[in-house]
């Protein structure tokens, strides 16, 4: 078995150790004997996403976000949206998450369009939300906690789409409604850096399972020894989650 | 002058001394509360021209070298040597160096200043020379993103008197672009040699896109991180012409030697600091002193006299065995340290201590920007102890980089972790790599055990 992991704009969206997510997807496949190939997709790469099993879209600084935003909305919106509708497994974080939404309303009143794959919109906030974050998530009937670190000033509001989880500690989507992230089909958006995948193996394996299910109709994964992963996660929960 | 703050500061310094605390910030912090103009007031007493060093990496070494050279030329220097580089730390060192009336009897001042604190102190210090070393991703969550930090630094530079000299690292694109449209005397330093010291484009590589037109930079040569000789094929922007250029660089186990080309002169330079990145630190400290008029023989004498401060590539002994202690605080610094350890080519016993206190930056995600995979596949690693508040995160990073978890031990208490380090043979090397506040804990451990640096 083999999964192809698409890394969107690795040269532009490379903030906050998000490459750790790619390392983790690859390793957790390989430890189970599943081949994992990483494909970089950046400004000059042509793809219609049909050859990708798991797609990762991270966040960048404002300047780089602008370059990505143009490429994504002008060149790739149609292909990416149809791949998402078709059930592509996609993880988007922070700026990438915002870009999948309908628009970003900047502080000077400009409406910057996203690709509109997720029914969400983001409004520039005047306070940066920087903190550790703990959420609880239920996906495919499984409930688990996730930890990470958030760093964003945009406030995201969900419309006709489900949140990824409920905030236990931290701000989440907008610091107001206690929700974090969004889920639509097999597409996930979140503000969790940290990076998110190494220390939340339940979530990572869920992504791998969804991709295997779509490609091979297989949704069982061999269990791994996740003691370091859980120690890391629990250290944060113990320090920050209120009883 | 408002003396109340100075007097209060003096008492707090005394209090810290009596209680055995390392009061490099608290006295200044309290003093500034009642005398907000204290820095400006005291610094008026410094007779000659002052120097400020800022940037992400190399501040402590560069400012230390500049101060040491000035001392070797017979000057008395006030200098925040211990790296307390925020507003409060600079106030503290000034209070320490002055009498109860705020009179400071020093010829000159050399200050390393935290990038984000530049707008707060630069105009109070009013330096003749400002050195900017480089901008890397560091302590992200405190300042937001790099772009914002650079903007803040530029705004503060804009308010300096027009005859001030801005000395910029031309090889680092962010730093070099600080000199664009700035009405100061801007000068650049960089490396003229064609260089390849085994450093590659780091995963933490920052700037590949031209700040002017958004075009993709092309590198004729990469030194380390995003430092190199670059140009933008779209708009033609390139590395600025060098006022100070290093050539004939030679790296040995005992240090570095190179030549600096300045105007029509060639200056021979030697330093016992190792590692290619120290070429930049040494070169900028020499350039600063040339600009301040320090005679050449004093410059080389100062370089010879310089000793790194605790925790900066410091050699010591743990359980009778040689150990290296080096501060790691961001991906590039961590990468450079790992490269150096690899070059030593001995089996390694590592202790990596990561805290996430405010001064460290509370976000530790940068550990995943370190090219740990490259290190793990090339170095001989016997055992690793991870420690600090984020010991688990570090252990996890190492597991995914390919180290067998059986070789990794997690001990949150830094004291216990140092006690745990296994006894090693003479062929093995112990390396202790703490981040900022972890280093303080390592230093107090050494002090309490009477270990001499």
Short mmCIF file of C-alpha atoms in Angstrom, two decimals, chain B residues 11-23 26:
data_model
loop_
_atom_site.label_atom_id
_atom_site.label_comp_id
_atom_site.label_asym_id
_atom_site.label_seq_id
_atom_site.Cartn_x
_atom_site.Cartn_y
_atom_site.Cartn_z
CA UNK B 11 19.27 48.64 46.88
CA UNK B 12 17.55 45.96 44.80
CA UNK B 13 20.93 44.97 43.33
CA UNK B 14 22.25 44.63 46.88
CA UNK B 15 19.16 42.66 47.87
CA UNK B 16 19.64 40.27 44.95
CA UNK B 17 23.28 39.81 45.91
CA UNK B 18 22.40 39.04 49.56
CA UNK B 19 19.76 36.50 48.56
CA UNK B 20 22.06 34.90 46.00
CA UNK B 21 19.85 35.86 43.07
CA UNK B 22 21.17 36.78 39.67
CA UNK B 23 19.63 40.25 39.51
CA UNK B 26 14.70 43.14 38.34
#
